[in-house]
CSV table of C-alpha atoms in Angstrom, one decimal:
chain,number,residue,atom,x,y,z
V,400,MET,CA,3.5,-15.1,20.9
V,401,THR,CA,3.8,-13.2,18.0
V,402,THR,CA,1.1,-10.2,17.0
V,403,TRP,CA,0.9,-10.2,13.2
V,404,LEU,CA,0.0,-6.9,11.2
V,405,LEU,CA,-1.0,-7.9,8.4
V,406,LEU,CA,-2.1,-5.3,5.4
V,407,PRO,CA,-4.0,-5.7,2.3
V,408,GLY,CA,-3.3,-4.8,-1.0
V,409,ALA,CA,-5.7,-3.2,-3.4
V,410,GLY,CA,-9.0,-2.4,-2.8
V,411,GLY,CA,-8.2,-2.9,0.4
V,412,ALA,CA,-10.1,-6.1,2.2
V,413,GLY,CA,-8.6,-7.0,5.3
V,414,TRP,CA,-10.8,-10.8,4.2
V,415,TYR,CA,-7.3,-11.0,1.7
V,416,TRP,CA,-5.8,-12.5,4.8
V,417,HIS,CA,-8.5,-14.9,6.4
V,418,LEU,CA,-6.3,-18.5,5.4
V,419,VAL,CA,-3.2,-17.2,6.4
V,420,ALA,CA,-4.3,-15.9,9.6
V,421,GLU,CA,-6.2,-19.6,10.7
V,422,ARG,CA,-2.6,-20.8,10.5
V,423,LEU,CA,-0.9,-18.5,12.7
V,424,ARG,CA,-3.4,-17.8,15.2
V,425,ALA,CA,-3.2,-21.4,15.0
V,426,ARG,CA,0.3,-20.8,16.6
V,427,GLY,CA,-1.2,-19.5,19.2
V,428,ASP,CA,-0.5,-15.9,17.6
V,429,VAL,CA,-2.3,-12.7,17.6
V,430,VAL,CA,-4.1,-11.4,14.1
V,431,VAL,CA,-4.8,-8.0,13.1
V,432,ALA,CA,-6.0,-7.8,9.7
V,433,PRO,CA,-7.8,-4.6,9.2
V,434,ASP,CA,-10.1,-3.2,6.2
V,435,LEU,CA,-8.5,-0.2,4.2
V,436,PRO,CA,-10.5,2.4,3.0
V,437,ALA,CA,-9.7,1.7,-0.9
V,438,ASP,CA,-13.1,3.3,-1.8
V,439,ASP,CA,-12.2,6.5,0.2
V,440,PRO,CA,-10.4,8.9,-2.8
V,441,GLU,CA,-9.5,11.5,-0.1
V,442,ALA,CA,-7.4,8.6,1.5
V,443,GLY,CA,-4.2,8.2,1.0
V,444,ILE,CA,-1.4,6.5,2.6
V,445,PRO,CA,-1.3,8.2,5.6
V,446,ARG,CA,-4.5,7.5,6.2
V,447,TYR,CA,-4.5,4.0,5.6
V,448,VAL,CA,-1.4,3.6,8.4
V,449,GLU,CA,-4.0,5.8,10.8
V,450,VAL,CA,-6.3,3.0,10.2
V,451,ALA,CA,-4.1,0.2,10.6
V,452,LEU,CA,-3.0,2.1,13.7
V,453,GLU,CA,-5.8,2.2,15.3
V,454,ALA,CA,-6.6,-1.6,14.4
V,455,LEU,CA,-3.6,-2.4,16.3
V,456,GLY,CA,-4.0,-0.4,19.0
V,457,ASP,CA,-2.0,-1.2,22.0
V,458,ARG,CA,-0.6,-4.2,21.0
V,459,SER,CA,3.3,-3.5,21.0
V,460,ASP,CA,4.7,-6.5,22.2
V,461,ASP,CA,6.4,-9.3,19.1
V,462,VAL,CA,5.1,-7.1,16.4
V,463,VAL,CA,5.7,-8.0,12.5
V,464,VAL,CA,3.8,-5.5,10.3
V,465,VAL,CA,2.9,-7.6,6.8
V,466,GLY,CA,2.5,-5.6,3.7
V,467,GLN,CA,1.0,-7.2,0.6
V,468,SER,CA,1.4,-5.5,-2.5
V,469,LEU,CA,-0.3,-2.1,-2.3
V,470,GLY,CA,0.1,-2.1,1.4
V,471,GLY,CA,4.2,-2.2,1.1
V,472,PRO,CA,4.5,1.9,1.6
V,473,SER,CA,1.8,1.9,4.2
V,474,ALA,CA,3.6,-1.3,6.0
V,475,VAL,CA,7.1,0.6,5.6
V,476,GLU,CA,5.7,3.5,7.3
V,477,ILE,CA,4.1,1.9,10.2
V,478,ALA,CA,7.6,0.6,11.0
V,479,ARG,CA,9.3,3.9,10.9
V,480,ARG,CA,6.4,4.9,13.3
V,481,VAL,CA,6.4,2.8,15.6
V,482,PRO,CA,8.2,-0.3,17.0
V,483,VAL,CA,8.1,-2.8,15.2
V,484,ARG,CA,10.6,-6.7,15.5
V,485,ARG,CA,10.2,-7.0,11.5
V,486,LEU,CA,8.9,-5.4,8.3
V,487,VAL,CA,7.2,-8.6,5.4
V,488,LEU,CA,7.2,-7.0,2.4
V,489,VAL,CA,5.0,-9.7,0.0
V,490,ASN,CA,4.6,-9.1,-3.7
V,491,ALA,CA,5.3,-5.5,-2.3
V,492,MET,CA,5.6,-2.2,-3.9
V,493,ILE,CA,8.9,-1.2,-2.4
V,494,PRO,CA,9.1,2.4,-1.6
V,495,ALA,CA,12.5,3.9,-2.5
V,496,VAL,CA,12.5,7.2,0.1
V,497,GLY,CA,11.5,10.1,-1.6
V,498,GLU,CA,9.2,8.1,-3.8
V,499,SER,CA,5.7,8.2,-4.4
V,500,PRO,CA,3.6,5.4,-5.2
V,501,GLY,CA,2.3,7.2,-8.2
V,502,GLU,CA,5.8,8.0,-9.3
V,503,TRP,CA,6.5,4.5,-8.5
V,504,TRP,CA,5.3,2.4,-11.2
V,505,THR,CA,7.5,4.3,-14.3
V,506,ALA,CA,10.7,4.6,-11.4
V,507,SER,CA,11.0,0.8,-10.4
V,508,GLY,CA,10.8,-0.4,-13.6
V,509,HIS,CA,7.9,-2.5,-13.6
V,510,ARG,CA,6.2,-1.4,-17.3
V,511,GLU,CA,9.4,-2.7,-19.0
V,512,ALA,CA,9.0,-5.3,-16.8
V,513,LYS,CA,5.6,-6.6,-16.7
V,514,GLU,CA,5.4,-6.3,-21.3
V,515,ALA,CA,8.7,-8.5,-20.8
V,516,ALA,CA,7.2,-11.2,-19.3
V,517,VAL,CA,3.8,-10.9,-21.0
V,518,ARG,CA,6.0,-11.4,-24.2
V,519,ALA,CA,7.5,-14.3,-22.7
V,520,ALA,CA,4.1,-16.3,-22.2
V,521,GLY,CA,3.6,-15.2,-25.5
V,522,ARG,CA,0.8,-13.4,-24.8
V,523,GLN,CA,-0.3,-10.2,-27.1
V,524,ASP,CA,-1.8,-7.5,-25.2
V,525,ALA,CA,0.1,-6.5,-22.2
V,526,GLY,CA,-3.0,-4.5,-21.1
V,527,PHE,CA,-4.3,-5.3,-17.4
V,528,ASP,CA,-6.1,-8.7,-17.2
V,529,GLU,CA,-7.4,-9.7,-13.6
V,530,ALA,CA,-7.8,-13.1,-14.0
V,531,TRP,CA,-5.1,-13.6,-15.9
V,532,GLU,CA,-2.8,-11.4,-13.9
V,533,PHE,CA,-4.2,-12.3,-10.2
V,534,LEU,CA,-6.9,-15.0,-10.8
V,535,HIS,CA,-4.5,-17.6,-12.6
V,536,ASP,CA,-3.8,-20.1,-9.0
V,537,VAL,CA,-6.4,-18.5,-6.6
V,538,PRO,CA,-8.3,-22.1,-6.6
V,539,ALA,CA,-12.2,-21.3,-7.8
V,540,ASP,CA,-14.8,-21.4,-4.7
V,541,VAL,CA,-11.8,-19.4,-2.8
V,542,ALA,CA,-12.3,-16.9,-5.7
V,543,ALA,CA,-15.5,-16.1,-5.7
V,544,ALA,CA,-15.9,-15.7,-1.9
V,545,GLY,CA,-13.6,-12.8,-2.1
V,546,ALA,CA,-15.5,-11.4,-4.4
V,547,GLU,CA,-17.7,-10.0,-1.8
V,548,HIS,CA,-15.0,-8.6,0.0
V,549,GLN,CA,-13.8,-6.4,-2.5
V,550,ARG,CA,-13.8,-3.3,-3.2
V,551,GLU,CA,-13.0,-0.3,-5.5
V,552,GLN,CA,-9.8,1.0,-5.5
V,553,THR,CA,-9.2,4.8,-5.7
V,554,ASP,CA,-6.7,7.0,-7.1
V,555,GLY,CA,-6.6,8.3,-3.1
V,556,PRO,CA,-2.7,6.6,-2.8
V,557,PHE,CA,-1.4,7.3,-6.0
V,558,VAL,CA,-1.9,11.3,-5.8
V,559,ASP,CA,-2.0,12.2,-1.5
V,560,GLY,CA,2.0,13.2,-2.4
V,561,TRP,CA,2.7,10.8,0.2
V,562,SER,CA,6.6,9.5,-0.4
V,563,LEU,CA,8.8,8.0,2.2
V,564,PRO,CA,11.5,9.9,4.0
V,565,ALA,CA,13.6,7.7,5.4
V,566,TRP,CA,14.2,3.7,5.7
V,567,PRO,CA,12.8,2.4,9.1
V,568,ASP,CA,15.7,0.6,10.8
V,569,VAL,CA,14.4,-2.5,11.3
V,570,PRO,CA,15.0,-5.9,10.1
V,571,VAL,CA,13.2,-6.3,6.6
V,572,THR,CA,12.2,-9.9,4.9
V,573,VAL,CA,10.9,-9.9,1.2
V,574,VAL,CA,8.8,-12.8,0.4
V,575,VAL,CA,8.2,-12.5,-3.5
V,576,GLY,CA,5.8,-15.2,-6.0
V,577,ARG,CA,7.6,-17.5,-8.1
V,578,ASP,CA,4.3,-17.3,-10.7
V,579,ASP,CA,3.6,-13.4,-10.2
V,580,ARG,CA,2.5,-12.0,-13.4
V,581,PHE,CA,1.3,-8.7,-12.5
V,582,PHE,CA,4.8,-7.5,-10.7
V,583,PRO,CA,7.2,-10.8,-12.4
V,584,ALA,CA,9.2,-12.6,-9.8
V,585,ASP,CA,12.8,-10.8,-11.8
V,586,PHE,CA,11.7,-7.1,-11.1
V,587,GLN,CA,10.6,-8.1,-7.5
V,588,VAL,CA,14.1,-9.9,-7.0
V,589,ARG,CA,16.0,-6.6,-8.3
V,590,LEU,CA,14.1,-4.0,-6.6
V,591,ALA,CA,14.4,-6.2,-2.6
V,592,ARG,CA,18.1,-5.9,-3.3
V,593,GLU,CA,18.7,-2.6,-5.0
V,594,ARG,CA,16.3,-0.5,-2.5
V,595,ALA,CA,15.7,-3.5,0.5
V,596,GLY,CA,19.0,-4.6,0.9
V,597,VAL,CA,17.7,-8.3,1.1
V,598,GLU,CA,18.1,-11.5,-1.0
V,599,PRO,CA,14.2,-12.3,-1.2
V,600,VAL,CA,12.4,-15.3,0.1
V,601,VAL,CA,10.5,-16.4,-3.4
V,602,VAL,CA,7.7,-19.0,-2.7
V,603,PRO,CA,5.3,-21.5,-5.2
V,604,GLY,CA,2.6,-18.8,-6.1
V,605,GLY,CA,0.9,-15.9,-8.0
V,606,HIS,CA,0.3,-12.2,-6.9
V,607,LEU,CA,-2.2,-13.1,-4.4
V,608,LEU,CA,-0.1,-15.1,-2.5
V,609,ALA,CA,-2.3,-15.4,0.5
V,610,LEU,CA,-5.0,-17.4,-1.1
V,611,ALA,CA,-3.1,-19.0,-3.6
V,612,ASN,CA,-0.3,-20.7,-1.5
V,613,PRO,CA,-1.1,-20.2,2.4
V,614,ASP,CA,1.1,-22.7,3.5
V,615,GLY,CA,3.9,-21.3,1.9
V,616,LEU,CA,3.7,-18.1,2.8
V,617,VAL,CA,2.9,-18.7,6.7
V,618,GLU,CA,6.5,-20.9,5.9
V,619,ALA,CA,8.3,-17.8,5.1
V,620,LEU,CA,6.6,-15.6,7.5
V,621,THR,CA,7.9,-17.6,9.9
V,622,SER,CA,11.4,-18.3,9.7
V,623,PRO,CA,13.5,-16.6,11.8
V,624,ASP,CA,16.2,-15.6,9.6
V,625,ALA,CA,14.6,-15.9,6.2
V,626,GLY,CA,15.8,-12.5,4.0
V,627,VAL,CA,16.5,-10.7,6.7
V,628,ALA,CA,18.0,-7.7,5.5
V,629,GLY,CA,21.9,-7.3,7.5
V,630,SER,CA,21.9,-11.1,7.2
V,631,GLU,CA,25.5,-12.1,6.0
V,632,SER,CA,24.3,-13.4,2.2
V,633,ALA,CA,22.4,-9.6,2.0
V,634,PRO,CA,23.9,-7.1,0.1
V,635,PRO,CA,24.1,-3.6,2.0
V,636,LEU,CA,21.2,-1.6,2.3
V,637,ALA,CA,19.5,0.2,-0.1
V,638,GLN,CA,19.4,4.7,0.4
């Protein structure tokens, strides 16, 4: 029986994982999907990690920590601090050692990748468009239900000064949404190879993969060998 610690992205709503949680629990697994203090401007990655670990409690057997988008840095830090069987990053901000979340946007090349994807889609403006970037493949009823759970994301994680001290020594899986418009798939694939040393698993769906394609995501999460760093097909772990 696996214990899944599922960390949401911006807005900090544990509800984001509810469709995935239903499917994992149906397998007999335990799911912990905490709300993170996204609306607290004083809370950064260390506080997010504390909240997640408090929710996990004394569960220590067969733990897999999963980070979505902004949940990625917190998931990596948790895997560094406590014993977990596996780290999974889903459409995530994959950090580099010594790099803060605030620095990630420039250091990763995100802006250039997104602008190229916007141009390829025939759009003129690369400015933020929630509907186009996040909700294009989320069922309308699911998107409507999520509105009450979402909170405003403050700049806390981007200005608190936290950076990753060292990459955790655990197996890593990276899951990429093939249709992600916010973190384009080819951009994510490059980061997975360069930073996590792993060939990612590409799943149909956009940035909010747990809402758009929960079945595909669960299949990727529960596959024992998919994209795990250290496999014969994976490049050496990036330092």
